[in-house]
PDB file of N, CA and C in Angstrom:
ATOM      1  N   MET A 156     117.493  89.538  85.136  1.00  0.00           N
ATOM      2  CA  MET A 156     117.871  89.769  86.512  1.00  0.00           C
ATOM      3  C   MET A 156     117.544  88.528  87.333  1.00  0.00           C
ATOM      4  N   LEU A 157     118.508  88.043  88.048  1.00  0.00           N
ATOM      5  CA  LEU A 157     118.298  86.877  88.893  1.00  0.00           C
ATOM      6  C   LEU A 157     117.655  87.289  90.210  1.00  0.00           C
ATOM      7  N   LEU A 158     116.715  86.470  90.644  1.00  0.00           N
ATOM      8  CA  LEU A 158     116.030  86.737  91.903  1.00  0.00           C
ATOM      9  C   LEU A 158     116.700  85.973  93.031  1.00  0.00           C
ATOM     10  N   THR A 159     116.680  86.551  94.214  1.00  0.00           N
ATOM     11  CA  THR A 159     117.192  85.844  95.379  1.00  0.00           C
ATOM     12  C   THR A 159     116.184  84.780  95.784  1.00  0.00           C
ATOM     13  N   ARG A 160     116.623  83.869  96.599  1.00  0.00           N
ATOM     14  CA  ARG A 160     115.738  82.806  97.090  1.00  0.00           C
ATOM     15  C   ARG A 160     114.536  83.407  97.821  1.00  0.00           C
ATOM     16  N   GLN A 161     114.778  84.453  98.598  1.00  0.00           N
ATOM     17  CA  GLN A 161     113.699  85.122  99.329  1.00  0.00           C
ATOM     18  C   GLN A 161     112.689  85.734  98.360  1.00  0.00           C
ATOM     19  N   GLN A 162     113.175  86.342  97.288  1.00  0.00           N
ATOM     20  CA  GLN A 162     112.282  86.945  96.300  1.00  0.00           C
ATOM     21  C   GLN A 162     111.458  85.882  95.575  1.00  0.00           C
ATOM     22  N   VAL A 163     112.071  84.750  95.281  1.00  0.00           N
ATOM     23  CA  VAL A 163     111.354  83.654  94.627  1.00  0.00           C
ATOM     24  C   VAL A 163     110.251  83.134  95.542  1.00  0.00           C
ATOM     25  N   LYS A 164     110.567  82.944  96.821  1.00  0.00           N
ATOM     26  CA  LYS A 164     109.560  82.482  97.783  1.00  0.00           C
ATOM     27  C   LYS A 164     108.433  83.497  97.925  1.00  0.00           C
ATOM     28  N   ALA A 165     108.784  84.773  97.991  1.00  0.00           N
ATOM     29  CA  ALA A 165     107.764  85.824  98.112  1.00  0.00           C
ATOM     30  C   ALA A 165     106.885  85.863  96.869  1.00  0.00           C
ATOM     31  N   SER A 166     107.483  85.697  95.709  1.00  0.00           N
ATOM     32  CA  SER A 166     106.713  85.697  94.468  1.00  0.00           C
ATOM     33  C   SER A 166     105.748  84.517  94.435  1.00  0.00           C
ATOM     34  N   LYS A 167     106.210  83.358  94.850  1.00  0.00           N
ATOM     35  CA  LYS A 167     105.347  82.170  94.889  1.00  0.00           C
ATOM     36  C   LYS A 167     104.206  82.372  95.887  1.00  0.00           C
ATOM     37  N   ARG A 168     104.533  82.892  97.057  1.00  0.00           N
ATOM     38  CA  ARG A 168     103.518  83.147  98.082  1.00  0.00           C
ATOM     39  C   ARG A 168     102.484  84.152  97.574  1.00  0.00           C
ATOM     40  N   ASN A 169     102.940  85.205  96.919  1.00  0.00           N
ATOM     41  CA  ASN A 169     102.017  86.206  96.380  1.00  0.00           C
ATOM     42  C   ASN A 169     101.153  85.629  95.263  1.00  0.00           C
ATOM     43  N   ALA A 170     101.733  84.772  94.432  1.00  0.00           N
ATOM     44  CA  ALA A 170     100.951  84.133  93.366  1.00  0.00           C
ATOM     45  C   ALA A 170      99.861  83.251  93.966  1.00  0.00           C
ATOM     46  N   GLN A 171     100.179  82.546  95.042  1.00  0.00           N
ATOM     47  CA  GLN A 171      99.175  81.718  95.709  1.00  0.00           C
ATOM     48  C   GLN A 171      98.078  82.586  96.318  1.00  0.00           C
ATOM     49  N   ARG A 172      98.464  83.696  96.926  1.00  0.00           N
ATOM     50  CA  ARG A 172      97.468  84.627  97.485  1.00  0.00           C
ATOM     51  C   ARG A 172      96.570  85.176  96.388  1.00  0.00           C
ATOM     52  N   LEU A 173      97.175  85.550  95.268  1.00  0.00           N
ATOM     53  CA  LEU A 173      96.410  86.089  94.151  1.00  0.00           C
ATOM     54  C   LEU A 173      95.412  85.045  93.643  1.00  0.00           C
ATOM     55  N   GLY A 174      95.864  83.809  93.503  1.00  0.00           N
ATOM     56  CA  GLY A 174      94.974  82.736  93.061  1.00  0.00           C
ATOM     57  C   GLY A 174      93.837  82.502  94.036  1.00  0.00           C
ATOM     58  N   GLN A 175      94.131  82.526  95.330  1.00  0.00           N
ATOM     59  CA  GLN A 175      93.088  82.325  96.345  1.00  0.00           C
ATOM     60  C   GLN A 175      92.094  83.480  96.336  1.00  0.00           C
ATOM     61  N   LEU A 176      92.586  84.694  96.192  1.00  0.00           N
ATOM     62  CA  LEU A 176      91.696  85.854  96.115  1.00  0.00           C
ATOM     63  C   LEU A 176      90.781  85.757  94.904  1.00  0.00           C
ATOM     64  N   LEU A 177      91.334  85.353  93.780  1.00  0.00           N
ATOM     65  CA  LEU A 177      90.529  85.208  92.565  1.00  0.00           C
ATOM     66  C   LEU A 177      89.464  84.135  92.755  1.00  0.00           C
ATOM     67  N   GLN A 178      89.840  83.037  93.367  1.00  0.00           N
ATOM     68  CA  GLN A 178      88.881  81.961  93.626  1.00  0.00           C
ATOM     69  C   GLN A 178      87.770  82.436  94.565  1.00  0.00           C
ATOM     70  N   ASP A 179      88.121  83.123  95.634  1.00  0.00           N
ATOM     71  CA  ASP A 179      87.120  83.608  96.588  1.00  0.00           C
ATOM     72  C   ASP A 179      86.210  84.660  95.962  1.00  0.00           C
ATOM     73  N   ALA A 180      86.786  85.555  95.166  1.00  0.00           N
ATOM     74  CA  ALA A 180      85.975  86.587  94.504  1.00  0.00           C
ATOM     75  C   ALA A 180      85.020  85.957  93.496  1.00  0.00           C
ATOM     76  N   ARG A 181      85.486  84.935  92.789  1.00  0.00           N
ATOM     77  CA  ARG A 181      84.621  84.239  91.832  1.00  0.00           C
ATOM     78  C   ARG A 181      83.444  83.587  92.551  1.00  0.00           C
ATOM     79  N   LYS A 182      83.707  82.957  93.687  1.00  0.00           N
ATOM     80  CA  LYS A 182      82.632  82.334  94.472  1.00  0.00           C
ATOM     81  C   LYS A 182      81.621  83.379  94.933  1.00  0.00           C
ATOM     82  N   GLU A 183      82.116  84.519  95.404  1.00  0.00           N
ATOM     83  CA  GLU A 183      81.227  85.597  95.843  1.00  0.00           C
ATOM     84  C   GLU A 183      80.369  86.092  94.684  1.00  0.00           C
ATOM     85  N   LEU A 184      80.977  86.243  93.514  1.00  0.00           N
ATOM     86  CA  LEU A 184      80.241  86.699  92.339  1.00  0.00           C
ATOM     87  C   LEU A 184      79.185  85.673  91.933  1.00  0.00           C
ATOM     88  N   GLU A 185      79.548  84.401  91.931  1.00  0.00           N
ATOM     89  CA  GLU A 185      78.589  83.350  91.578  1.00  0.00           C
ATOM     90  C   GLU A 185      77.403  83.343  92.540  1.00  0.00           C
ATOM     91  N   GLN A 186      77.681  83.475  93.833  1.00  0.00           N
ATOM     92  CA  GLN A 186      76.605  83.475  94.828  1.00  0.00           C
ATOM     93  C   GLN A 186      75.685  84.673  94.652  1.00  0.00           C
ATOM     94  N   SER A 187      76.259  85.841  94.447  1.00  0.00           N
ATOM     95  CA  SER A 187      75.417  87.029  94.308  1.00  0.00           C
ATOM     96  C   SER A 187      74.610  86.975  93.015  1.00  0.00           C
ATOM     97  N   LEU A 188      75.188  86.444  91.947  1.00  0.00           N
ATOM     98  CA  LEU A 188      74.433  86.303  90.699  1.00  0.00           C
ATOM     99  C   LEU A 188      73.297  85.301  90.852  1.00  0.00           C
ATOM    100  N   ALA A 189      73.525  84.231  91.595  1.00  0.00           N
ATOM    101  CA  ALA A 189      72.462  83.251  91.836  1.00  0.00           C
ATOM    102  C   ALA A 189      71.306  83.891  92.602  1.00  0.00           C
ATOM    103  N   ILE A 190      71.612  84.733  93.569  1.00  0.00           N
ATOM    104  CA  ILE A 190      70.565  85.425  94.332  1.00  0.00           C
ATOM    105  C   ILE A 190      69.801  86.387  93.431  1.00  0.00           C
ATOM    106  N   ILE A 191      70.525  87.120  92.596  1.00  0.00           N
ATOM    107  CA  ILE A 191      69.873  88.054  91.666  1.00  0.00           C
ATOM    108  C   ILE A 191      68.947  87.295  90.726  1.00  0.00           C
ATOM    109  N   GLU A 192      69.433  86.192  90.165  1.00  0.00           N
ATOM    110  CA  GLU A 192      68.611  85.387  89.260  1.00  0.00           C
ATOM    111  C   GLU A 192      67.368  84.872  89.965  1.00  0.00           C
ATOM    112  N   HIS A 193      67.542  84.335  91.154  1.00  0.00           N
ATOM    113  CA  HIS A 193      66.408  83.788  91.902  1.00  0.00           C
ATOM    114  C   HIS A 193      65.387  84.876  92.222  1.00  0.00           C
ATOM    115  N   THR A 194      65.855  86.015  92.676  1.00  0.00           N
ATOM    116  CA  THR A 194      64.959  87.121  93.015  1.00  0.00           C
ATOM    117  C   THR A 194      64.192  87.587  91.784  1.00  0.00           C
ATOM    118  N   ALA A 195      64.884  87.704  90.672  1.00  0.00           N
ATOM    119  CA  ALA A 195      64.230  88.164  89.443  1.00  0.00           C
ATOM    120  C   ALA A 195      63.207  87.152  88.947  1.00  0.00           C
ATOM    121  N   ILE A 196      63.548  85.880  88.971  1.00  0.00           N
ATOM    122  CA  ILE A 196      62.648  84.850  88.451  1.00  0.00           C
ATOM    123  C   ILE A 196      61.502  84.579  89.414  1.00  0.00           C
ATOM    124  N   ALA A 197      61.809  84.370  90.679  1.00  0.00           N
ATOM    125  CA  ALA A 197      60.790  83.979  91.651  1.00  0.00           C
ATOM    126  C   ALA A 197      59.905  85.138  92.088  1.00  0.00           C
ATOM    127  N   GLN A 198      60.486  86.324  92.236  1.00  0.00           N
ATOM    128  CA  GLN A 198      59.728  87.445  92.782  1.00  0.00           C
ATOM    129  C   GLN A 198      59.431  88.524  91.749  1.00  0.00           C
ATOM    130  N   GLY A 199      60.041  88.422  90.600  1.00  0.00           N
ATOM    131  CA  GLY A 199      59.812  89.420  89.563  1.00  0.00           C
ATOM    132  C   GLY A 199      60.331  90.794  89.926  1.00  0.00           C
ATOM    133  N   SER A 200      61.424  90.836  90.684  1.00  0.00           N
ATOM    134  CA  SER A 200      61.997  92.127  91.074  1.00  0.00           C
ATOM    135  C   SER A 200      63.512  92.009  91.131  1.00  0.00           C
ATOM    136  N   TRP A 201      64.142  93.176  91.217  1.00  0.00           N
ATOM    137  CA  TRP A 201      65.592  93.234  91.337  1.00  0.00           C
ATOM    138  C   TRP A 201      65.957  93.645  92.748  1.00  0.00           C
ATOM    139  N   GLY A 202      66.885  92.922  93.347  1.00  0.00           N
ATOM    140  CA  GLY A 202      67.396  93.303  94.658  1.00  0.00           C
ATOM    141  C   GLY A 202      68.596  94.203  94.493  1.00  0.00           C
ATOM    142  N   THR A 203      68.429  95.475  94.791  1.00  0.00           N
ATOM    143  CA  THR A 203      69.522  96.427  94.553  1.00  0.00           C
ATOM    144  C   THR A 203      70.754  96.136  95.409  1.00  0.00           C
ATOM    145  N   SER A 204      70.551  95.612  96.612  1.00  0.00           N
ATOM    146  CA  SER A 204      71.723  95.312  97.441  1.00  0.00           C
ATOM    147  C   SER A 204      72.520  94.155  96.845  1.00  0.00           C
ATOM    148  N   GLU A 205      71.826  93.171  96.266  1.00  0.00           N
ATOM    149  CA  GLU A 205      72.525  92.058  95.629  1.00  0.00           C
ATOM    150  C   GLU A 205      73.277  92.524  94.382  1.00  0.00           C
ATOM    151  N   ILE A 206      72.674  93.456  93.653  1.00  0.00           N
ATOM    152  CA  ILE A 206      73.337  93.981  92.458  1.00  0.00           C
ATOM    153  C   ILE A 206      74.610  94.727  92.855  1.00  0.00           C
ATOM    154  N   ALA A 207      74.528  95.539  93.891  1.00  0.00           N
ATOM    155  CA  ALA A 207      75.705  96.277  94.356  1.00  0.00           C
ATOM    156  C   ALA A 207      76.794  95.307  94.817  1.00  0.00           C
ATOM    157  N   TYR A 208      76.396  94.245  95.504  1.00  0.00           N
ATOM    158  CA  TYR A 208      77.355  93.250  95.979  1.00  0.00           C
ATOM    159  C   TYR A 208      78.025  92.556  94.797  1.00  0.00           C
ATOM    160  N   SER A 209      77.235  92.247  93.773  1.00  0.00           N
ATOM    161  CA  SER A 209      77.761  91.624  92.563  1.00  0.00           C
ATOM    162  C   SER A 209      78.747  92.557  91.863  1.00  0.00           C
ATOM    163  N   GLN A 210      78.414  93.832  91.793  1.00  0.00           N
ATOM    164  CA  GLN A 210      79.310  94.805  91.162  1.00  0.00           C
ATOM    165  C   GLN A 210      80.620  94.917  91.932  1.00  0.00           C
ATOM    166  N   ASN A 211      80.546  94.846  93.255  1.00  0.00           N
ATOM    167  CA  ASN A 211      81.750  94.910  94.081  1.00  0.00           C
ATOM    168  C   ASN A 211      82.650  93.703  93.809  1.00  0.00           C
ATOM    169  N   ALA A 212      82.051  92.512  93.762  1.00  0.00           N
ATOM    170  CA  ALA A 212      82.835  91.305  93.479  1.00  0.00           C
ATOM    171  C   ALA A 212      83.457  91.385  92.090  1.00  0.00           C
ATOM    172  N   HIS A 213      82.704  91.885  91.138  1.00  0.00           N
ATOM    173  CA  HIS A 213      83.214  92.027  89.772  1.00  0.00           C
ATOM    174  C   HIS A 213      84.378  93.020  89.741  1.00  0.00           C
ATOM    175  N   SER A 214      84.274  94.098  90.485  1.00  0.00           N
ATOM    176  CA  SER A 214      85.341  95.096  90.564  1.00  0.00           C
ATOM    177  C   SER A 214      86.606  94.499  91.175  1.00  0.00           C
ATOM    178  N   ILE A 215      86.433  93.686  92.204  1.00  0.00           N
ATOM    179  CA  ILE A 215      87.578  93.044  92.855  1.00  0.00           C
ATOM    180  C   ILE A 215      88.279  92.100  91.886  1.00  0.00           C
ATOM    181  N   ILE A 216      87.496  91.355  91.109  1.00  0.00           N
ATOM    182  CA  ILE A 216      88.094  90.470  90.109  1.00  0.00           C
ATOM    183  C   ILE A 216      88.901  91.297  89.108  1.00  0.00           C
ATOM    184  N   GLY A 217      88.379  92.440  88.713  1.00  0.00           N
ATOM    185  CA  GLY A 217      89.118  93.330  87.812  1.00  0.00           C
ATOM    186  C   GLY A 217      90.425  93.800  88.424  1.00  0.00           C
ATOM    187  N   ASP A 218      90.393  94.128  89.719  1.00  0.00           N
ATOM    188  CA  ASP A 218      91.618  94.546  90.413  1.00  0.00           C
ATOM    189  C   ASP A 218      92.653  93.416  90.435  1.00  0.00           C
ATOM    190  N   ILE A 219      92.179  92.202  90.692  1.00  0.00           N
ATOM    191  CA  ILE A 219      93.073  91.043  90.736  1.00  0.00           C
ATOM    192  C   ILE A 219      93.723  90.820  89.369  1.00  0.00           C
ATOM    193  N   LEU A 220      92.905  90.878  88.327  1.00  0.00           N
ATOM    194  CA  LEU A 220      93.434  90.662  86.978  1.00  0.00           C
ATOM    195  C   LEU A 220      94.390  91.776  86.561  1.00  0.00           C
ATOM    196  N   ALA A 221      94.153  92.992  87.042  1.00  0.00           N
ATOM    197  CA  ALA A 221      95.063  94.103  86.739  1.00  0.00           C
ATOM    198  C   ALA A 221      96.435  93.857  87.363  1.00  0.00           C
ATOM    199  N   ILE A 222      96.454  93.325  88.573  1.00  0.00           N
ATOM    200  CA  ILE A 222      97.736  92.992  89.215  1.00  0.00           C
ATOM    201  C   ILE A 222      98.428  91.877  88.432  1.00  0.00           C
ATOM    202  N   ALA A 223      97.665  90.848  88.086  1.00  0.00           N
ATOM    203  CA  ALA A 223      98.246  89.724  87.342  1.00  0.00           C
ATOM    204  C   ALA A 223      98.813  90.191  86.003  1.00  0.00           C
ATOM    205  N   ASN A 224      98.131  91.117  85.367  1.00  0.00           N
ATOM    206  CA  ASN A 224      98.569  91.619  84.069  1.00  0.00           C
ATOM    207  C   ASN A 224      99.887  92.390  84.160  1.00  0.00           C
ATOM    208  N   ARG A 225     100.131  93.011  85.300  1.00  0.00           N
ATOM    209  CA  ARG A 225     101.350  93.825  85.470  1.00  0.00           C
ATOM    210  C   ARG A 225     102.324  93.177  86.462  1.00  0.00           C
ATOM    211  N   TRP A 226     102.200  91.883  86.659  1.00  0.00           N
ATOM    212  CA  TRP A 226     102.967  91.139  87.660  1.00  0.00           C
ATOM    213  C   TRP A 226     104.463  91.420  87.568  1.00  0.00           C
ATOM    214  N   ASP A 227     105.009  91.398  86.371  1.00  0.00           N
ATOM    215  CA  ASP A 227     106.456  91.568  86.192  1.00  0.00           C
ATOM    216  C   ASP A 227     106.928  93.006  86.392  1.00  0.00           C
ATOM    217  N   GLN A 228     106.001  93.943  86.460  1.00  0.00           N
ATOM    218  CA  GLN A 228     106.375  95.346  86.631  1.00  0.00           C
ATOM    219  C   GLN A 228     106.478  95.751  88.100  1.00  0.00           C
ATOM    220  N   PHE A 229     105.958  94.905  88.988  1.00  0.00           N
ATOM    221  CA  PHE A 229     105.978  95.204  90.422  1.00  0.00           C
ATOM    222  C   PHE A 229     107.026  94.343  91.119  1.00  0.00           C
ATOM    223  N   ASN A 230     107.598  94.875  92.206  1.00  0.00           N
ATOM    224  CA  ASN A 230     108.423  94.015  93.045  1.00  0.00           C
ATOM    225  C   ASN A 230     107.508  93.320  94.056  1.00  0.00           C
ATOM    226  N   HIS A 231     108.047  92.356  94.790  1.00  0.00           N
ATOM    227  CA  HIS A 231     107.180  91.559  95.665  1.00  0.00           C
ATOM    228  C   HIS A 231     106.585  92.370  96.812  1.00  0.00           C
ATOM    229  N   PHE A 232     107.223  93.456  97.203  1.00  0.00           N
ATOM    230  CA  PHE A 232     106.652  94.308  98.245  1.00  0.00           C
ATOM    231  C   PHE A 232     105.416  95.049  97.729  1.00  0.00           C
ATOM    232  N   GLU A 233     105.502  95.542  96.497  1.00  0.00           N
ATOM    233  CA  GLU A 233     104.359  96.239  95.886  1.00  0.00           C
ATOM    234  C   GLU A 233     103.190  95.279  95.670  1.00  0.00           C
ATOM    235  N   ILE A 234     103.494  94.075  95.220  1.00  0.00           N
ATOM    236  CA  ILE A 234     102.438  93.081  95.016  1.00  0.00           C
ATOM    237  C   ILE A 234     101.779  92.744  96.343  1.00  0.00           C
ATOM    238  N   ASP A 235     102.596  92.550  97.369  1.00  0.00           N
ATOM    239  CA  ASP A 235     102.061  92.244  98.696  1.00  0.00           C
ATOM    240  C   ASP A 235     101.118  93.343  99.172  1.00  0.00           C
ATOM    241  N   GLU A 236     101.510  94.585  98.970  1.00  0.00           N
ATOM    242  CA  GLU A 236     100.678  95.723  99.378  1.00  0.00           C
ATOM    243  C   GLU A 236      99.354  95.750  98.609  1.00  0.00           C
ATOM    244  N   LYS A 237      99.425  95.531  97.308  1.00  0.00           N
ATOM    245  CA  LYS A 237      98.220  95.547  96.482  1.00  0.00           C
ATOM    246  C   LYS A 237      97.290  94.386  96.842  1.00  0.00           C
ATOM    247  N   LEU A 238      97.859  93.221  97.131  1.00  0.00           N
ATOM    248  CA  LEU A 238      97.036  92.079  97.531  1.00  0.00           C
ATOM    249  C   LEU A 238      96.370  92.336  98.883  1.00  0.00           C
ATOM    250  N   SER A 239      97.080  92.987  99.782  1.00  0.00           N
ATOM    251  CA  SER A 239      96.494  93.330 101.084  1.00  0.00           C
ATOM    252  C   SER A 239      95.308  94.273 100.921  1.00  0.00           C
ATOM    253  N   GLU A 240      95.425  95.221  99.996  1.00  0.00           N
ATOM    254  CA  GLU A 240      94.308  96.138  99.731  1.00  0.00           C
ATOM    255  C   GLU A 240      93.091  95.374  99.208  1.00  0.00           C
ATOM    256  N   ILE A 241      93.330  94.424  98.320  1.00  0.00           N
ATOM    257  CA  ILE A 241      92.225  93.629  97.775  1.00  0.00           C
ATOM    258  C   ILE A 241      91.623  92.750  98.860  1.00  0.00           C
ATOM    259  N   GLU A 242      92.461  92.161  99.706  1.00  0.00           N
ATOM    260  CA  GLU A 242      91.952  91.342 100.811  1.00  0.00           C
ATOM    261  C   GLU A 242      91.055  92.169 101.722  1.00  0.00           C
ATOM    262  N   ASP A 243      91.445  93.402 101.980  1.00  0.00           N
ATOM    263  CA  ASP A 243      90.617  94.280 102.811  1.00  0.00           C
ATOM    264  C   ASP A 243      89.252  94.509 102.180  1.00  0.00           C
ATOM    265  N   LYS A 244      89.213  94.687 100.859  1.00  0.00           N
ATOM    266  CA  LYS A 244      87.936  94.888 100.163  1.00  0.00           C
ATOM    267  C   LYS A 244      87.090  93.620 100.170  1.00  0.00           C
ATOM    268  N   LEU A 245      87.728  92.487  99.895  1.00  0.00           N
ATOM    269  CA  LEU A 245      86.995  91.234  99.738  1.00  0.00           C
ATOM    270  C   LEU A 245      86.520  90.673 101.067  1.00  0.00           C
ATOM    271  N   TYR A 246      87.350  90.759 102.080  1.00  0.00           N
ATOM    272  CA  TYR A 246      87.040  90.141 103.370  1.00  0.00           C
ATOM    273  C   TYR A 246      86.611  91.166 104.410  1.00  0.00           C
ATOM    274  N   GLN A 247      85.924  92.204 103.997  1.00  0.00           N
ATOM    275  CA  GLN A 247      85.537  93.269 104.916  1.00  0.00           C
ATOM    276  C   GLN A 247      84.405  92.886 105.859  1.00  0.00           C
ATOM    277  N   ASP A 248      83.839  91.717 105.698  1.00  0.00           N
ATOM    278  CA  ASP A 248      82.720  91.282 106.562  1.00  0.00           C
ATOM    279  C   ASP A 248      83.143  91.126 107.986  1.00  0.00           C
TER     280      ASP A 248
END
């Protein structure tokens, strides 16, 4: 099936959004893991809020990869909607 120019542009834009979301989620996960490591090593304890934050970032990465895995099964409107949901989770601050 041939895509229209608009669909190609939307697909490219969504792919860029997906890549940026993955990059931001990875950074969040790295930061929270660094805090967990530091707390465990320096203080000999676990910070439950940091663990929950790390789990949230890990879950978001899973959501992103699930979209990427099924990319060809969604139209660009569905992808846009799913990316917006992930953005809401990731950037809720």
